[in-house]
């Protein structure tokens, strides 16, 4: 297992996931259940993207499908992947780049249901590349030679930032990426520790409230229908627990639809698991939560990853995607 995981996470990230997850093996269809309800552990990131899970849990959607979720926060998809593969989590949330990197390295991951998508509107997306107002940087090209924060290295955020720099006529190889958790990005940007950040909500609104300005909607720069992330499990768990996977997929699709149709409830649930100041909730930009992933946008992202040298071999999307 150590050999499989080596390509997708540093030792520090593996330790983080180990600390967050349980080492027990309650992962069969007959496993952790009470009164017909099966408890599954899910690795998530404390950002707006996963609001449908929290909302679905609160509204009884998952219980209706026979599931109870235990959600554990992590810094990013690259940290969640090892936890899922080692069965510390039965399901996880990850950006598509991290899943494709894992799959190309032979790590047995399987996406099961859509996670989150861009709004498709430049200047009105839930993720954006931001800089300080007085930085003098007016476009992504201005980040050549500068330090830009992403939540984990070699994931969708540095890939999309590179594309924004290209589109602005710059050289993405000159950008210096550093790893900082989303909720720490606003302070790091404000203090001058970094020159830019690829932030998503609610960190994006927090940064803007402290004077940051947007220079690019990097997800939209890649595709106006970009599937940013999906929920996934391990190939072994999917094979051994098809009924649980089926329930999780159906419940998550219902929760995605509910979140898409109840934006105010999404804003409210954010206070339960993020550090967003309540006063910023009304101005928050919410993502799209379509039921299905957009394969064409994932293929575009895959091609960019190849251009940036992220993969040991081309990811097999037929094997990865549901």
PDB file of C-alpha atoms in Angstrom:
ATOM      1  CA  UNK A   1       0.000   0.000   0.000  1.00  0.00           C
ATOM      2  CA  UNK A   2       2.857   2.335   0.820  1.00  0.00           C
ATOM      3  CA  UNK A   3       4.142   1.944  -2.725  1.00  0.00           C
ATOM      4  CA  UNK A   4       0.738   2.809  -4.168  1.00  0.00           C
ATOM      5  CA  UNK A   5       0.324   5.871  -2.017  1.00  0.00           C
ATOM      6  CA  UNK A   6       3.775   7.293  -2.549  1.00  0.00           C
ATOM      7  CA  UNK A   7       2.855   9.139  -5.702  1.00  0.00           C
ATOM      8  CA  UNK A   8      -0.115  10.998  -4.297  1.00  0.00           C
ATOM      9  CA  UNK A   9       0.712  12.278  -0.829  1.00  0.00           C
ATOM     10  CA  UNK A  10       3.646  13.393   1.243  1.00  0.00           C
ATOM     11  CA  UNK A  11       4.408  11.795   4.560  1.00  0.00           C
ATOM     12  CA  UNK A  12       2.903  14.752   6.367  1.00  0.00           C
ATOM     13  CA  UNK A  13      -0.381  14.373   4.529  1.00  0.00           C
ATOM     14  CA  UNK A  14      -0.502  10.684   5.269  1.00  0.00           C
ATOM     15  CA  UNK A  15      -0.005  11.422   8.952  1.00  0.00           C
ATOM     16  CA  UNK A  16      -2.789  13.975   8.806  1.00  0.00           C
ATOM     17  CA  UNK A  17      -5.220  11.474   7.339  1.00  0.00           C
ATOM     18  CA  UNK A  18      -4.173   8.775   9.798  1.00  0.00           C
ATOM     19  CA  UNK A  19      -4.876  11.161  12.643  1.00  0.00           C
ATOM     20  CA  UNK A  20      -8.248  12.088  11.192  1.00  0.00           C
ATOM     21  CA  UNK A  21      -9.434   8.583  10.399  1.00  0.00           C
ATOM     22  CA  UNK A  22     -10.210   5.478  12.378  1.00  0.00           C
ATOM     23  CA  UNK A  23      -8.231   2.292  11.889  1.00  0.00           C
ATOM     24  CA  UNK A  24     -11.170  -0.056  12.280  1.00  0.00           C
ATOM     25  CA  UNK A  25     -12.586  -2.060   9.379  1.00  0.00           C
ATOM     26  CA  UNK A  26     -16.333  -1.566   9.545  1.00  0.00           C
ATOM     27  CA  UNK A  27     -16.742  -1.417   5.802  1.00  0.00           C
ATOM     28  CA  UNK A  28     -19.015  -4.205   4.608  1.00  0.00           C
ATOM     29  CA  UNK A  29     -22.673  -4.178   3.663  1.00  0.00           C
ATOM     30  CA  UNK A  30     -23.200  -6.119   6.865  1.00  0.00           C
ATOM     31  CA  UNK A  31     -20.948  -3.812   8.857  1.00  0.00           C
ATOM     32  CA  UNK A  32     -21.503  -0.752  11.016  1.00  0.00           C
ATOM     33  CA  UNK A  33     -25.276  -0.476  11.148  1.00  0.00           C
ATOM     34  CA  UNK A  34     -28.100  -0.021  13.609  1.00  0.00           C
ATOM     35  CA  UNK A  35     -31.786  -0.277  12.895  1.00  0.00           C
ATOM     36  CA  UNK A  36     -31.119  -0.730   9.196  1.00  0.00           C
ATOM     37  CA  UNK A  37     -28.916   2.378   9.016  1.00  0.00           C
ATOM     38  CA  UNK A  38     -25.286   1.924   7.959  1.00  0.00           C
ATOM     39  CA  UNK A  39     -22.687   4.388   9.234  1.00  0.00           C
ATOM     40  CA  UNK A  40     -20.045   5.400   6.707  1.00  0.00           C
ATOM     41  CA  UNK A  41     -17.060   7.659   7.236  1.00  0.00           C
ATOM     42  CA  UNK A  42     -16.483  10.394   4.674  1.00  0.00           C
ATOM     43  CA  UNK A  43     -13.354  12.502   4.229  1.00  0.00           C
ATOM     44  CA  UNK A  44     -14.309  16.081   3.332  1.00  0.00           C
ATOM     45  CA  UNK A  45     -12.811  19.566   3.051  1.00  0.00           C
ATOM     46  CA  UNK A  46     -14.406  22.355   5.157  1.00  0.00           C
ATOM     47  CA  UNK A  47     -15.509  24.422   2.156  1.00  0.00           C
ATOM     48  CA  UNK A  48     -18.791  25.276   0.453  1.00  0.00           C
ATOM     49  CA  UNK A  49     -18.413  22.396  -2.028  1.00  0.00           C
ATOM     50  CA  UNK A  50     -19.517  19.739   0.469  1.00  0.00           C
ATOM     51  CA  UNK A  51     -22.519  21.638   1.839  1.00  0.00           C
ATOM     52  CA  UNK A  52     -24.930  19.144   0.203  1.00  0.00           C
ATOM     53  CA  UNK A  53     -23.627  16.351   2.459  1.00  0.00           C
ATOM     54  CA  UNK A  54     -24.153  18.366   5.629  1.00  0.00           C
ATOM     55  CA  UNK A  55     -27.514  19.598   4.407  1.00  0.00           C
ATOM     56  CA  UNK A  56     -28.561  16.124   3.309  1.00  0.00           C
ATOM     57  CA  UNK A  57     -27.623  14.742   6.705  1.00  0.00           C
ATOM     58  CA  UNK A  58     -29.592  17.462   8.488  1.00  0.00           C
ATOM     59  CA  UNK A  59     -32.666  16.994   6.282  1.00  0.00           C
ATOM     60  CA  UNK A  60     -32.711  13.231   6.711  1.00  0.00           C
ATOM     61  CA  UNK A  61     -31.927  12.483   3.077  1.00  0.00           C
ATOM     62  CA  UNK A  62     -29.112  10.063   3.875  1.00  0.00           C
ATOM     63  CA  UNK A  63     -31.065   8.407   6.675  1.00  0.00           C
ATOM     64  CA  UNK A  64     -33.945   7.844   4.261  1.00  0.00           C
ATOM     65  CA  UNK A  65     -31.505   5.918   2.092  1.00  0.00           C
ATOM     66  CA  UNK A  66     -30.273   3.917   5.086  1.00  0.00           C
ATOM     67  CA  UNK A  67     -27.069   5.829   5.762  1.00  0.00           C
ATOM     68  CA  UNK A  68     -25.543   7.882   8.562  1.00  0.00           C
ATOM     69  CA  UNK A  69     -22.506   9.993   7.662  1.00  0.00           C
ATOM     70  CA  UNK A  70     -19.492  10.607   9.888  1.00  0.00           C
ATOM     71  CA  UNK A  71     -17.589  13.437   8.216  1.00  0.00           C
ATOM     72  CA  UNK A  72     -13.932  14.161   8.937  1.00  0.00           C
ATOM     73  CA  UNK A  73     -12.267  17.332   7.608  1.00  0.00           C
ATOM     74  CA  UNK A  74      -8.944  17.261   5.772  1.00  0.00           C
ATOM     75  CA  UNK A  75      -6.907  19.867   3.878  1.00  0.00           C
ATOM     76  CA  UNK A  76      -7.539  18.548   0.380  1.00  0.00           C
ATOM     77  CA  UNK A  77      -8.280  15.661  -1.923  1.00  0.00           C
ATOM     78  CA  UNK A  78      -4.640  14.579  -2.039  1.00  0.00           C
ATOM     79  CA  UNK A  79      -4.859  13.983   1.720  1.00  0.00           C
ATOM     80  CA  UNK A  80      -8.225  12.209   1.549  1.00  0.00           C
ATOM     81  CA  UNK A  81      -7.260   9.689  -1.155  1.00  0.00           C
ATOM     82  CA  UNK A  82      -4.887   7.657   1.101  1.00  0.00           C
ATOM     83  CA  UNK A  83      -7.529   7.590   3.835  1.00  0.00           C
ATOM     84  CA  UNK A  84     -10.109   6.100   1.481  1.00  0.00           C
ATOM     85  CA  UNK A  85      -7.728   3.561  -0.029  1.00  0.00           C
ATOM     86  CA  UNK A  86      -6.645   2.403   3.451  1.00  0.00           C
ATOM     87  CA  UNK A  87     -10.321   2.201   4.551  1.00  0.00           C
ATOM     88  CA  UNK A  88     -10.069   4.903   7.214  1.00  0.00           C
ATOM     89  CA  UNK A  89     -12.877   6.521   5.207  1.00  0.00           C
ATOM     90  CA  UNK A  90     -15.384   4.600   3.119  1.00  0.00           C
ATOM     91  CA  UNK A  91     -15.954   7.611   0.866  1.00  0.00           C
ATOM     92  CA  UNK A  92     -14.112  10.829   0.186  1.00  0.00           C
ATOM     93  CA  UNK A  93     -14.391  14.144  -1.611  1.00  0.00           C
ATOM     94  CA  UNK A  94     -11.603  15.061  -4.000  1.00  0.00           C
ATOM     95  CA  UNK A  95     -10.854  17.404  -6.846  1.00  0.00           C
ATOM     96  CA  UNK A  96     -10.600  15.715 -10.222  1.00  0.00           C
ATOM     97  CA  UNK A  97      -6.877  16.359 -10.705  1.00  0.00           C
ATOM     98  CA  UNK A  98      -5.966  14.500  -7.504  1.00  0.00           C
ATOM     99  CA  UNK A  99      -8.202  11.587  -8.497  1.00  0.00           C
ATOM    100  CA  UNK A 100      -6.623  11.398 -11.949  1.00  0.00           C
ATOM    101  CA  UNK A 101      -3.108  11.566 -10.492  1.00  0.00           C
ATOM    102  CA  UNK A 102      -3.990   8.738  -8.103  1.00  0.00           C
ATOM    103  CA  UNK A 103      -5.535   6.626 -10.857  1.00  0.00           C
ATOM    104  CA  UNK A 104      -2.559   7.152 -13.167  1.00  0.00           C
ATOM    105  CA  UNK A 105      -0.262   5.985 -10.355  1.00  0.00           C
ATOM    106  CA  UNK A 106      -2.177   2.731 -10.002  1.00  0.00           C
ATOM    107  CA  UNK A 107      -4.030   3.734  -6.848  1.00  0.00           C
ATOM    108  CA  UNK A 108      -7.397   1.903  -6.887  1.00  0.00           C
ATOM    109  CA  UNK A 109      -9.863   4.799  -6.647  1.00  0.00           C
ATOM    110  CA  UNK A 110     -13.351   4.880  -8.142  1.00  0.00           C
ATOM    111  CA  UNK A 111     -15.498   8.008  -8.497  1.00  0.00           C
ATOM    112  CA  UNK A 112     -19.126   7.251  -7.644  1.00  0.00           C
ATOM    113  CA  UNK A 113     -21.097  10.498  -7.849  1.00  0.00           C
ATOM    114  CA  UNK A 114     -20.668  14.125  -8.846  1.00  0.00           C
ATOM    115  CA  UNK A 115     -19.398  16.594  -6.278  1.00  0.00           C
ATOM    116  CA  UNK A 116     -19.364  20.213  -7.445  1.00  0.00           C
ATOM    117  CA  UNK A 117     -19.084  22.305 -10.603  1.00  0.00           C
ATOM    118  CA  UNK A 118     -18.176  25.841 -11.584  1.00  0.00           C
ATOM    119  CA  UNK A 119     -20.912  28.409 -12.096  1.00  0.00           C
ATOM    120  CA  UNK A 120     -19.401  29.035 -15.523  1.00  0.00           C
ATOM    121  CA  UNK A 121     -19.443  32.822 -15.026  1.00  0.00           C
ATOM    122  CA  UNK A 122     -16.175  34.744 -14.933  1.00  0.00           C
ATOM    123  CA  UNK A 123     -16.116  37.083 -11.979  1.00  0.00           C
ATOM    124  CA  UNK A 124     -19.031  35.206 -10.398  1.00  0.00           C
ATOM    125  CA  UNK A 125     -17.612  31.829  -9.507  1.00  0.00           C
ATOM    126  CA  UNK A 126     -17.143  30.151  -6.135  1.00  0.00           C
ATOM    127  CA  UNK A 127     -13.400  29.857  -6.742  1.00  0.00           C
ATOM    128  CA  UNK A 128     -11.035  32.581  -7.899  1.00  0.00           C
ATOM    129  CA  UNK A 129      -7.413  33.632  -8.085  1.00  0.00           C
ATOM    130  CA  UNK A 130      -7.037  36.643  -5.785  1.00  0.00           C
ATOM    131  CA  UNK A 131      -4.291  39.131  -4.907  1.00  0.00           C
ATOM    132  CA  UNK A 132      -4.027  42.119  -2.574  1.00  0.00           C
ATOM    133  CA  UNK A 133      -5.763  45.251  -3.808  1.00  0.00           C
ATOM    134  CA  UNK A 134      -2.547  47.310  -3.708  1.00  0.00           C
ATOM    135  CA  UNK A 135      -0.290  44.595  -5.190  1.00  0.00           C
ATOM    136  CA  UNK A 136      -0.119  46.163  -8.635  1.00  0.00           C
ATOM    137  CA  UNK A 137      -1.028  42.791 -10.148  1.00  0.00           C
ATOM    138  CA  UNK A 138      -3.833  43.169 -12.656  1.00  0.00           C
ATOM    139  CA  UNK A 139      -3.901  39.767 -14.348  1.00  0.00           C
ATOM    140  CA  UNK A 140      -2.736  36.201 -13.817  1.00  0.00           C
ATOM    141  CA  UNK A 141       0.380  37.008 -15.892  1.00  0.00           C
ATOM    142  CA  UNK A 142       1.515  39.269 -13.064  1.00  0.00           C
ATOM    143  CA  UNK A 143       2.014  36.224 -10.846  1.00  0.00           C
ATOM    144  CA  UNK A 144       5.145  35.144 -12.712  1.00  0.00           C
ATOM    145  CA  UNK A 145       7.874  34.840 -10.097  1.00  0.00           C
ATOM    146  CA  UNK A 146       5.320  35.248  -7.293  1.00  0.00           C
ATOM    147  CA  UNK A 147       4.124  32.910  -4.526  1.00  0.00           C
ATOM    148  CA  UNK A 148       0.607  31.571  -5.028  1.00  0.00           C
ATOM    149  CA  UNK A 149      -1.200  29.480  -2.432  1.00  0.00           C
ATOM    150  CA  UNK A 150      -3.178  26.337  -3.231  1.00  0.00           C
ATOM    151  CA  UNK A 151      -4.700  24.038  -0.622  1.00  0.00           C
ATOM    152  CA  UNK A 152      -2.585  21.059  -1.735  1.00  0.00           C
ATOM    153  CA  UNK A 153       0.100  20.878  -4.382  1.00  0.00           C
ATOM    154  CA  UNK A 154      -0.463  19.113  -7.716  1.00  0.00           C
ATOM    155  CA  UNK A 155      -4.243  19.359  -7.631  1.00  0.00           C
ATOM    156  CA  UNK A 156      -6.930  21.112  -9.633  1.00  0.00           C
ATOM    157  CA  UNK A 157      -6.067  24.519  -8.253  1.00  0.00           C
ATOM    158  CA  UNK A 158      -2.471  24.798  -9.438  1.00  0.00           C
ATOM    159  CA  UNK A 159      -3.544  23.209 -12.740  1.00  0.00           C
ATOM    160  CA  UNK A 160      -6.266  25.793 -13.334  1.00  0.00           C
ATOM    161  CA  UNK A 161      -4.077  28.682 -12.161  1.00  0.00           C
ATOM    162  CA  UNK A 162      -1.454  27.635 -14.701  1.00  0.00           C
ATOM    163  CA  UNK A 163      -4.097  27.786 -17.405  1.00  0.00           C
ATOM    164  CA  UNK A 164      -5.137  31.280 -16.272  1.00  0.00           C
ATOM    165  CA  UNK A 165      -1.510  32.401 -16.492  1.00  0.00           C
ATOM    166  CA  UNK A 166      -1.239  30.932 -20.002  1.00  0.00           C
ATOM    167  CA  UNK A 167      -4.441  32.636 -21.118  1.00  0.00           C
ATOM    168  CA  UNK A 168      -3.091  35.944 -19.822  1.00  0.00           C
ATOM    169  CA  UNK A 169       0.070  35.518 -21.883  1.00  0.00           C
ATOM    170  CA  UNK A 170       2.341  34.468 -19.034  1.00  0.00           C
ATOM    171  CA  UNK A 171       4.656  31.553 -18.317  1.00  0.00           C
ATOM    172  CA  UNK A 172       3.067  29.231 -15.705  1.00  0.00           C
ATOM    173  CA  UNK A 173       6.403  27.550 -14.974  1.00  0.00           C
ATOM    174  CA  UNK A 174       7.507  30.789 -13.295  1.00  0.00           C
ATOM    175  CA  UNK A 175       4.741  30.699 -10.660  1.00  0.00           C
ATOM    176  CA  UNK A 176       5.874  29.486  -7.228  1.00  0.00           C
ATOM    177  CA  UNK A 177       3.119  27.391  -5.659  1.00  0.00           C
ATOM    178  CA  UNK A 178       2.929  26.947  -1.891  1.00  0.00           C
ATOM    179  CA  UNK A 179       0.579  24.774   0.124  1.00  0.00           C
ATOM    180  CA  UNK A 180      -1.776  26.549   2.551  1.00  0.00           C
ATOM    181  CA  UNK A 181      -5.179  25.425   3.836  1.00  0.00           C
ATOM    182  CA  UNK A 182      -8.113  27.351   2.392  1.00  0.00           C
ATOM    183  CA  UNK A 183      -9.137  28.890   5.710  1.00  0.00           C
ATOM    184  CA  UNK A 184      -5.588  30.191   6.257  1.00  0.00           C
ATOM    185  CA  UNK A 185      -5.265  31.823   2.831  1.00  0.00           C
ATOM    186  CA  UNK A 186      -6.944  35.167   3.666  1.00  0.00           C
ATOM    187  CA  UNK A 187      -4.567  35.855   6.566  1.00  0.00           C
ATOM    188  CA  UNK A 188      -1.519  34.730   4.577  1.00  0.00           C
ATOM    189  CA  UNK A 189      -2.483  37.028   1.707  1.00  0.00           C
ATOM    190  CA  UNK A 190      -3.230  39.955   4.001  1.00  0.00           C
ATOM    191  CA  UNK A 191       0.112  39.605   5.796  1.00  0.00           C
ATOM    192  CA  UNK A 192       2.110  39.413   2.568  1.00  0.00           C
ATOM    193  CA  UNK A 193       3.248  35.844   3.185  1.00  0.00           C
ATOM    194  CA  UNK A 194       1.925  35.032  -0.286  1.00  0.00           C
ATOM    195  CA  UNK A 195       1.262  37.133  -3.384  1.00  0.00           C
ATOM    196  CA  UNK A 196      -1.837  35.320  -4.562  1.00  0.00           C
ATOM    197  CA  UNK A 197      -4.233  32.546  -3.633  1.00  0.00           C
ATOM    198  CA  UNK A 198      -6.579  30.219  -5.467  1.00  0.00           C
ATOM    199  CA  UNK A 199      -9.386  30.459  -2.925  1.00  0.00           C
ATOM    200  CA  UNK A 200     -12.842  28.909  -2.835  1.00  0.00           C
ATOM    201  CA  UNK A 201     -15.817  29.851  -0.725  1.00  0.00           C
ATOM    202  CA  UNK A 202     -16.007  30.678   2.117  1.00  0.00           C
ATOM    203  CA  UNK A 203     -12.295  31.635   2.107  1.00  0.00           C
ATOM    204  CA  UNK A 204     -12.869  33.636  -1.078  1.00  0.00           C
ATOM    205  CA  UNK A 205     -15.433  35.945   0.534  1.00  0.00           C
ATOM    206  CA  UNK A 206     -13.262  36.275   3.630  1.00  0.00           C
ATOM    207  CA  UNK A 207     -10.266  37.321   1.516  1.00  0.00           C
ATOM    208  CA  UNK A 208     -12.326  39.842  -0.422  1.00  0.00           C
ATOM    209  CA  UNK A 209     -13.674  41.301   2.816  1.00  0.00           C
ATOM    210  CA  UNK A 210     -10.046  41.943   3.797  1.00  0.00           C
ATOM    211  CA  UNK A 211      -9.295  43.814   0.582  1.00  0.00           C
ATOM    212  CA  UNK A 212      -8.320  41.076  -1.851  1.00  0.00           C
ATOM    213  CA  UNK A 213      -9.278  41.445  -5.499  1.00  0.00           C
ATOM    214  CA  UNK A 214      -9.937  38.808  -8.125  1.00  0.00           C
ATOM    215  CA  UNK A 215      -7.681  38.624 -11.159  1.00  0.00           C
ATOM    216  CA  UNK A 216      -9.030  35.415 -12.684  1.00  0.00           C
ATOM    217  CA  UNK A 217     -11.841  32.872 -12.441  1.00  0.00           C
ATOM    218  CA  UNK A 218      -9.486  29.962 -12.967  1.00  0.00           C
ATOM    219  CA  UNK A 219     -12.061  27.159 -13.033  1.00  0.00           C
ATOM    220  CA  UNK A 220     -14.003  28.965 -15.755  1.00  0.00           C
ATOM    221  CA  UNK A 221     -10.763  29.554 -17.667  1.00  0.00           C
ATOM    222  CA  UNK A 222     -10.526  25.782 -18.089  1.00  0.00           C
ATOM    223  CA  UNK A 223     -14.201  25.130 -18.869  1.00  0.00           C
ATOM    224  CA  UNK A 224     -17.485  26.887 -18.208  1.00  0.00           C
ATOM    225  CA  UNK A 225     -18.865  23.461 -17.255  1.00  0.00           C
ATOM    226  CA  UNK A 226     -15.876  22.259 -15.261  1.00  0.00           C
ATOM    227  CA  UNK A 227     -16.510  19.365 -12.897  1.00  0.00           C
ATOM    228  CA  UNK A 228     -14.277  20.477 -10.057  1.00  0.00           C
ATOM    229  CA  UNK A 229     -14.619  17.480  -7.732  1.00  0.00           C
ATOM    230  CA  UNK A 230     -16.395  14.187  -7.163  1.00  0.00           C
ATOM    231  CA  UNK A 231     -17.108  11.783  -4.324  1.00  0.00           C
ATOM    232  CA  UNK A 232     -15.191   8.533  -4.568  1.00  0.00           C
ATOM    233  CA  UNK A 233     -14.418   5.249  -2.860  1.00  0.00           C
ATOM    234  CA  UNK A 234     -11.802   2.534  -3.275  1.00  0.00           C
ATOM    235  CA  UNK A 235     -12.217  -0.065  -5.995  1.00  0.00           C
ATOM    236  CA  UNK A 236     -12.134  -2.759  -3.327  1.00  0.00           C
ATOM    237  CA  UNK A 237     -14.871  -1.152  -1.254  1.00  0.00           C
ATOM    238  CA  UNK A 238     -17.042  -0.651  -4.333  1.00  0.00           C
ATOM    239  CA  UNK A 239     -16.664  -4.307  -5.253  1.00  0.00           C
ATOM    240  CA  UNK A 240     -17.345  -5.605  -1.734  1.00  0.00           C
ATOM    241  CA  UNK A 241     -20.111  -3.146  -0.797  1.00  0.00           C
ATOM    242  CA  UNK A 242     -22.186  -2.433  -3.904  1.00  0.00           C
ATOM    243  CA  UNK A 243     -25.385  -1.806  -1.954  1.00  0.00           C
ATOM    244  CA  UNK A 244     -23.764   0.835   0.257  1.00  0.00           C
ATOM    245  CA  UNK A 245     -22.227   2.537  -2.787  1.00  0.00           C
ATOM    246  CA  UNK A 246     -25.616   2.508  -4.508  1.00  0.00           C
ATOM    247  CA  UNK A 247     -27.264   4.083  -1.455  1.00  0.00           C
ATOM    248  CA  UNK A 248     -24.546   6.725  -1.109  1.00  0.00           C
ATOM    249  CA  UNK A 249     -24.786   7.624  -4.789  1.00  0.00           C
ATOM    250  CA  UNK A 250     -28.582   7.928  -4.740  1.00  0.00           C
ATOM    251  CA  UNK A 251     -28.631   9.923  -1.491  1.00  0.00           C
ATOM    252  CA  UNK A 252     -25.866  12.276  -2.636  1.00  0.00           C
ATOM    253  CA  UNK A 253     -27.621  12.995  -5.926  1.00  0.00           C
ATOM    254  CA  UNK A 254     -30.760  13.875  -3.963  1.00  0.00           C
ATOM    255  CA  UNK A 255     -28.728  16.069  -1.604  1.00  0.00           C
ATOM    256  CA  UNK A 256     -27.048  17.831  -4.547  1.00  0.00           C
ATOM    257  CA  UNK A 257     -30.442  18.654  -6.041  1.00  0.00           C
ATOM    258  CA  UNK A 258     -31.721  19.889  -2.687  1.00  0.00           C
ATOM    259  CA  UNK A 259     -28.701  22.152  -2.190  1.00  0.00           C
ATOM    260  CA  UNK A 260     -29.020  23.526  -5.717  1.00  0.00           C
ATOM    261  CA  UNK A 261     -32.624  24.471  -5.030  1.00  0.00           C
ATOM    262  CA  UNK A 262     -32.191  25.874  -1.497  1.00  0.00           C
ATOM    263  CA  UNK A 263     -29.304  28.385  -1.558  1.00  0.00           C
ATOM    264  CA  UNK A 264     -30.264  30.087   1.702  1.00  0.00           C
ATOM    265  CA  UNK A 265     -30.196  26.779   3.558  1.00  0.00           C
ATOM    266  CA  UNK A 266     -26.760  26.142   2.069  1.00  0.00           C
ATOM    267  CA  UNK A 267     -25.525  29.459   3.441  1.00  0.00           C
ATOM    268  CA  UNK A 268     -26.908  28.631   6.859  1.00  0.00           C
ATOM    269  CA  UNK A 269     -25.384  25.139   7.043  1.00  0.00           C
ATOM    270  CA  UNK A 270     -21.936  26.593   6.323  1.00  0.00           C
ATOM    271  CA  UNK A 271     -21.810  28.022   9.834  1.00  0.00           C
ATOM    272  CA  UNK A 272     -21.896  24.468  11.204  1.00  0.00           C
ATOM    273  CA  UNK A 273     -18.596  23.352   9.695  1.00  0.00           C
ATOM    274  CA  UNK A 274     -16.646  26.384   8.406  1.00  0.00           C
ATOM    275  CA  UNK A 275     -15.239  29.545   9.963  1.00  0.00           C
ATOM    276  CA  UNK A 276     -17.222  31.913   7.748  1.00  0.00           C
ATOM    277  CA  UNK A 277     -18.333  35.051   9.626  1.00  0.00           C
ATOM    278  CA  UNK A 278     -22.152  35.193   9.493  1.00  0.00           C
ATOM    279  CA  UNK A 279     -22.043  38.739   8.088  1.00  0.00           C
ATOM    280  CA  UNK A 280     -20.399  37.413   4.910  1.00  0.00           C
ATOM    281  CA  UNK A 281     -23.025  34.740   4.206  1.00  0.00           C
ATOM    282  CA  UNK A 282     -25.369  36.885   2.059  1.00  0.00           C
ATOM    283  CA  UNK A 283     -22.618  37.756  -0.427  1.00  0.00           C
ATOM    284  CA  UNK A 284     -21.251  34.240  -0.765  1.00  0.00           C
ATOM    285  CA  UNK A 285     -21.047  32.876  -4.323  1.00  0.00           C
ATOM    286  CA  UNK A 286     -22.389  29.333  -4.427  1.00  0.00           C
ATOM    287  CA  UNK A 287     -21.234  26.707  -6.928  1.00  0.00           C
ATOM    288  CA  UNK A 288     -23.402  24.496  -9.100  1.00  0.00           C
ATOM    289  CA  UNK A 289     -24.325  21.017  -7.911  1.00  0.00           C
ATOM    290  CA  UNK A 290     -25.428  19.101 -11.026  1.00  0.00           C
ATOM    291  CA  UNK A 291     -26.391  15.446 -10.659  1.00  0.00           C
ATOM    292  CA  UNK A 292     -23.845  14.279 -13.222  1.00  0.00           C
ATOM    293  CA  UNK A 293     -20.229  15.079 -13.967  1.00  0.00           C
ATOM    294  CA  UNK A 294     -19.274  16.735 -17.242  1.00  0.00           C
ATOM    295  CA  UNK A 295     -16.894  14.309 -18.925  1.00  0.00           C
ATOM    296  CA  UNK A 296     -15.728  16.729 -21.608  1.00  0.00           C
ATOM    297  CA  UNK A 297     -14.514  19.187 -18.961  1.00  0.00           C
ATOM    298  CA  UNK A 298     -12.692  16.386 -17.122  1.00  0.00           C
ATOM    299  CA  UNK A 299     -10.980  15.419 -20.377  1.00  0.00           C
ATOM    300  CA  UNK A 300      -9.852  19.028 -20.798  1.00  0.00           C
ATOM    301  CA  UNK A 301      -8.470  19.011 -17.269  1.00  0.00           C
ATOM    302  CA  UNK A 302      -6.723  15.699 -17.934  1.00  0.00           C
ATOM    303  CA  UNK A 303      -5.043  17.143 -21.028  1.00  0.00           C
ATOM    304  CA  UNK A 304      -3.812  20.154 -19.049  1.00  0.00           C
ATOM    305  CA  UNK A 305      -2.409  17.813 -16.408  1.00  0.00           C
ATOM    306  CA  UNK A 306      -0.480  15.966 -19.091  1.00  0.00           C
ATOM    307  CA  UNK A 307       0.885  19.260 -20.383  1.00  0.00           C
ATOM    308  CA  UNK A 308       2.048  20.093 -16.851  1.00  0.00           C
ATOM    309  CA  UNK A 309       3.595  16.652 -16.305  1.00  0.00           C
ATOM    310  CA  UNK A 310       1.292  15.545 -13.491  1.00  0.00           C
ATOM    311  CA  UNK A 311       0.869  11.931 -14.572  1.00  0.00           C
ATOM    312  CA  UNK A 312       3.134   8.925 -14.899  1.00  0.00           C
ATOM    313  CA  UNK A 313       0.726   7.718 -17.588  1.00  0.00           C
ATOM    314  CA  UNK A 314      -2.534   8.985 -19.061  1.00  0.00           C
ATOM    315  CA  UNK A 315      -5.411   8.525 -16.579  1.00  0.00           C
ATOM    316  CA  UNK A 316      -7.999   5.923 -17.609  1.00  0.00           C
ATOM    317  CA  UNK A 317     -11.249   7.879 -17.304  1.00  0.00           C
ATOM    318  CA  UNK A 318     -13.336   4.841 -18.226  1.00  0.00           C
ATOM    319  CA  UNK A 319     -11.968   3.069 -15.160  1.00  0.00           C
ATOM    320  CA  UNK A 320     -12.165   6.119 -12.899  1.00  0.00           C
ATOM    321  CA  UNK A 321     -15.576   7.567 -13.686  1.00  0.00           C
ATOM    322  CA  UNK A 322     -18.948   5.937 -12.914  1.00  0.00           C
TER     323      UNK A 322
END
